[in-house]
Coordinates of C-alpha atoms in Angstrom, one line a residue:
X1 CA -2.6 10.1 30.9
X2 CA -1.0 10.7 34.1
X3 CA -2.5 13.6 36.0
X4 CA -3.6 13.9 39.2
X5 CA -7.7 14.4 39.3
X6 CA -8.1 15.5 42.4
X7 CA -5.8 18.6 41.9
X8 CA -7.6 21.7 41.2
X9 CA -6.5 23.4 38.3
X10 CA -7.7 25.5 35.1
X11 CA -9.4 23.4 32.4
X12 CA -7.5 21.7 30.2
X13 CA -8.6 20.0 27.4
X14 CA -7.7 16.2 27.4
X15 CA -9.7 14.7 24.1
X16 CA -10.7 16.9 20.4
X17 CA -13.1 14.7 17.9
X18 CA -13.4 17.7 15.1
X19 CA -14.1 20.7 16.4
X20 CA -15.4 19.4 20.2
X21 CA -13.1 18.8 22.9
X22 CA -13.5 16.9 26.4
X23 CA -12.6 19.2 29.3
X24 CA -10.8 17.5 32.3
X25 CA -13.4 18.9 34.0
X26 CA -16.3 16.9 32.0
X27 CA -14.2 13.7 32.9
X28 CA -13.5 14.7 36.2
X29 CA -17.4 14.9 36.9
X30 CA -18.0 11.6 35.1
X31 CA -15.0 9.6 37.6
X32 CA -16.0 7.9 40.9
X33 CA -14.8 8.8 43.7
X34 CA -12.2 6.8 45.6
X35 CA -11.1 4.9 42.7
X36 CA -7.1 4.0 43.2
X37 CA -4.9 5.0 40.5
X38 CA -4.6 1.2 38.4
X39 CA -8.5 1.3 38.1
X40 CA -8.6 5.2 38.0
X41 CA -6.4 4.9 34.5
X42 CA -8.4 2.4 33.0
X43 CA -11.5 4.1 33.4
X44 CA -10.3 7.2 32.2
X45 CA -9.0 5.5 29.2
X46 CA -12.4 4.0 28.5
X47 CA -14.6 7.1 29.8
X48 CA -12.4 9.2 26.6
X49 CA -12.5 6.5 24.1
X50 CA -16.8 6.1 25.1
X51 CA -17.0 10.3 24.5
X52 CA -15.1 10.3 21.5
X53 CA -16.8 7.0 20.0
X54 CA -19.9 8.8 20.7
X55 CA -19.2 12.4 19.0
X56 CA -17.8 10.5 15.8
X57 CA -21.6 9.1 15.6
X58 CA -23.8 12.2 16.1
X59 CA -21.0 13.3 13.7
X60 CA -22.3 9.9 10.8
X61 CA -26.0 10.3 12.3
X62 CA -26.0 14.3 11.5
X63 CA -24.7 13.7 8.1
X64 CA -26.8 10.5 7.1
X65 CA -29.9 11.3 8.5
X66 CA -32.1 13.3 6.6
X67 CA -33.9 16.4 8.0
X68 CA -37.4 14.9 8.3
X69 CA -36.0 11.8 10.2
X70 CA -34.0 14.4 12.2
X71 CA -37.3 16.9 12.7
X72 CA -39.2 13.8 14.0
X73 CA -36.3 12.9 16.7
X74 CA -36.3 16.2 18.1
X75 CA -40.0 16.5 18.0
X76 CA -40.2 13.0 19.9
X77 CA -36.8 13.8 22.6
X78 CA -39.0 17.4 23.7
X79 CA -42.8 15.0 24.0
X80 CA -40.2 13.2 25.9
X81 CA -38.9 16.2 27.9
X82 CA -42.4 17.5 28.8
X83 CA -44.0 14.2 29.4
X84 CA -41.7 13.4 32.3
X85 CA -41.1 17.3 33.8
X86 CA -45.3 17.4 33.6
X87 CA -45.1 13.5 35.8
X88 CA -42.6 15.1 38.2
X89 CA -44.8 18.3 38.6
X90 CA -47.8 16.0 39.2
X91 CA -45.9 13.8 41.6
X92 CA -44.4 16.4 43.8
X93 CA -47.6 18.3 43.9
X94 CA -49.4 14.9 45.1
X95 CA -46.9 14.2 47.8
X96 CA -47.9 16.5 49.5
X97 CA -51.5 16.7 49.3
X98 CA -53.3 15.3 52.8
X99 CA -55.8 13.5 50.1
X100 CA -53.4 11.1 49.0
X101 CA -52.2 10.5 52.3
X102 CA -52.7 7.2 54.0
X103 CA -53.6 6.1 57.8
X104 CA -54.2 3.2 59.5
X105 CA -57.8 3.2 59.6
X106 CA -58.4 3.2 55.5
X107 CA -56.2 0.3 55.9
X108 CA -57.9 -1.7 58.3
X109 CA -61.3 -0.4 56.1
X110 CA -59.7 -1.6 52.9
X111 CA -58.8 -5.3 54.4
X112 CA -61.9 -5.8 55.8
X113 CA -63.9 -5.1 52.4
X114 CA -61.1 -6.8 50.3
X115 CA -60.1 -9.8 52.8
X116 CA -61.1 -11.7 50.1
X117 CA -58.5 -11.2 47.5
X118 CA -55.8 -11.4 50.1
X119 CA -54.9 -15.2 50.4
X120 CA -51.7 -16.6 51.1
X121 CA -49.5 -18.3 48.9
X122 CA -47.1 -19.2 51.2
X123 CA -46.6 -20.4 54.6
X124 CA -45.5 -18.0 57.2
X125 CA -44.6 -18.1 60.8
X126 CA -43.8 -15.8 63.9
X127 CA -41.0 -17.3 66.0
X128 CA -37.7 -16.5 68.1
X129 CA -34.4 -19.1 67.3
X130 CA -31.2 -19.2 69.0
X131 CA -28.5 -21.0 67.8
X132 CA -25.1 -21.3 71.1
X133 CA -21.9 -23.1 71.5
X134 CA -23.6 -26.3 74.0
X135 CA -20.6 -25.8 75.8
X136 CA -22.0 -22.6 77.2
X137 CA -21.6 -21.9 81.0
X138 CA -25.1 -20.1 81.3
X139 CA -27.1 -22.4 78.9
X140 CA -29.6 -23.5 81.7
X141 CA -30.6 -19.3 82.0
X142 CA -30.4 -19.2 78.8
X143 CA -32.8 -21.8 78.0
X144 CA -35.2 -20.8 80.9
X145 CA -35.3 -17.5 79.8
X146 CA -35.5 -18.4 76.0
X147 CA -38.9 -20.6 76.7
X148 CA -40.5 -17.9 79.2
X149 CA -39.6 -14.4 77.0
X150 CA -40.9 -11.6 79.1
X151 CA -39.6 -7.9 78.6
X152 CA -36.7 -8.5 80.9
X153 CA -35.8 -11.6 79.4
X154 CA -35.7 -9.6 76.0
X155 CA -33.0 -7.2 77.5
X156 CA -31.3 -10.7 79.0
X157 CA -30.4 -12.0 75.6
X158 CA -29.6 -8.3 74.6
X159 CA -26.7 -8.4 76.8
X160 CA -25.2 -11.6 75.5
X161 CA -25.9 -11.5 72.1
X162 CA -22.4 -12.2 71.3
X163 CA -22.5 -15.3 72.8
X164 CA -25.4 -16.4 70.4
X165 CA -24.0 -17.9 66.8
X166 CA -26.8 -17.1 65.5
X167 CA -30.3 -15.3 66.5
X168 CA -33.2 -14.2 65.5
X169 CA -36.3 -12.6 68.3
X170 CA -38.3 -10.5 66.7
X171 CA -41.7 -13.5 67.4
X172 CA -44.1 -10.7 66.7
X173 CA -43.2 -10.3 62.9
X174 CA -44.8 -13.0 60.0
X175 CA -41.9 -14.5 57.9
X176 CA -41.6 -16.9 55.5
X177 CA -41.7 -20.2 56.9
X178 CA -38.9 -21.5 54.9
X179 CA -37.2 -18.4 55.6
X180 CA -36.7 -19.3 58.9
X181 CA -35.9 -22.7 59.0
X182 CA -33.2 -22.2 56.3
X183 CA -31.2 -21.1 59.5
X184 CA -32.1 -24.0 61.3
X185 CA -30.5 -27.2 59.2
X186 CA -30.3 -29.6 61.7
X187 CA -34.4 -29.5 61.2
X188 CA -35.9 -31.9 58.8
X189 CA -39.2 -31.2 57.0
X190 CA -41.5 -33.5 58.8
X191 CA -39.7 -31.8 62.5
X192 CA -41.2 -28.4 60.4
X193 CA -44.1 -29.2 59.7
X194 CA -44.8 -30.6 63.5
X195 CA -43.1 -27.6 64.9
X196 CA -44.7 -25.0 63.3
X197 CA -48.5 -26.6 63.4
X198 CA -48.7 -27.3 66.9
X199 CA -46.3 -23.8 68.0
X200 CA -43.9 -25.9 70.0
X201 CA -40.7 -24.9 71.6
X202 CA -38.3 -27.1 70.8
X203 CA -34.5 -28.1 71.7
X204 CA -32.5 -29.5 69.1
X205 CA -28.4 -30.4 69.6
X206 CA -25.9 -32.0 67.4
X207 CA -22.3 -32.1 67.9
X208 CA -21.3 -28.7 68.5
X209 CA -24.1 -26.5 69.0
X210 CA -27.6 -26.3 70.4
X211 CA -30.6 -25.1 69.1
X212 CA -33.3 -23.2 70.9
X213 CA -37.1 -22.7 68.8
X214 CA -40.2 -21.5 69.4
X215 CA -43.1 -21.0 66.5
X216 CA -46.2 -18.4 68.3
X217 CA -48.2 -18.5 65.5
X218 CA -48.6 -20.3 61.9
X219 CA -50.6 -19.5 59.1
X220 CA -50.7 -21.6 55.7
X221 CA -51.4 -21.4 52.2
X222 CA -54.4 -21.1 51.3
X223 CA -55.6 -18.9 54.2
X224 CA -56.5 -15.2 54.6
X225 CA -53.3 -13.4 55.0
X226 CA -53.2 -11.5 58.3
X227 CA -53.4 -7.6 58.5
X228 CA -50.0 -6.7 60.0
X229 CA -48.3 -9.1 57.4
X230 CA -49.8 -7.1 54.5
X231 CA -49.6 -3.9 56.1
X232 CA -47.4 -2.1 53.7
X233 CA -49.0 -3.7 50.7
X234 CA -52.1 -2.7 51.1
X235 CA -50.8 1.1 52.0
X236 CA -49.4 0.7 48.8
X237 CA -52.5 -0.1 46.9
X238 CA -54.4 2.7 48.8
X239 CA -51.7 5.3 48.1
X240 CA -52.0 4.6 44.5
X241 CA -55.6 4.8 43.8
X242 CA -55.5 7.9 46.1
X243 CA -53.2 9.3 44.0
X244 CA -54.8 8.3 40.8
X245 CA -57.6 10.0 41.6
X246 CA -56.1 13.0 42.5
X247 CA -54.3 13.3 39.8
X248 CA -58.0 13.3 38.0
X249 CA -59.4 16.0 40.3
X250 CA -55.9 18.3 40.0
X251 CA -56.0 18.2 36.2
X252 CA -59.9 19.1 35.9
X253 CA -59.0 21.7 38.1
X254 CA -56.3 23.0 36.2
X255 CA -58.3 22.8 33.3
X256 CA -61.6 25.1 34.6
X257 CA -59.4 27.8 36.1
X258 CA -57.7 28.1 33.0
X259 CA -61.1 28.4 31.0
X260 CA -62.2 30.4 34.2
X261 CA -59.9 33.4 33.5
X262 CA -59.4 33.4 30.0
X263 CA -56.4 31.5 29.8
X264 CA -57.8 28.4 27.5
X265 CA -60.4 28.1 24.8
X266 CA -61.2 26.4 22.1
X267 CA -62.4 28.3 18.9
X268 CA -65.3 26.7 16.9

């Protein structure tokens, strides 16, 4: 098959199984964009054969399944469709209702009431690091600013970011300790423990590079998790609870309104 699927033309049938036809438009709809010629040819053949196989299997299923089996499948399909429809509607209503919104005060209150449930299962740190060539002409100034690290120093590092081989300067966010130090292979596990527990500023060198490390804070396994480390997790917990409560209330209101308007009644 060698036709240009980018050209718009009248709808042409390109395959047939019994009385069913696969049109060019149907096939184009299934093709991803920006395919090269070789890939598109292979994919077109695969899509046509999959379509044909599906048509043949459907035909055999219609013949070989009993009416009761087919009706049962149809009922399951209808119920599944209805459930999806209702679920989508409820989610849409809940998403735009103020009762399901979560603010920072909600998060703070939930955290304080349930803090014993938020125990760390990993070591976490707040820190920064930078790796650069040891022959960098600006090395002394970089070390000085990295250690001090005020607002002007942050601007300075932004201006020299191309000189840094690797870096992470966001020291206000908690991260997994192991992930943090994975980028600094020059340090062994004993040194890591000493650095994080004493929140040290450290300069390490190998034959080519210099590593600058500063740990601001450390929290260990089994300690209480900091709020800003689990903020998004708590927000999701509260949001889900509010959503469940709202949908229960919404369902009850729908039923009550239907009863009052004589749209719904139960016969004795």
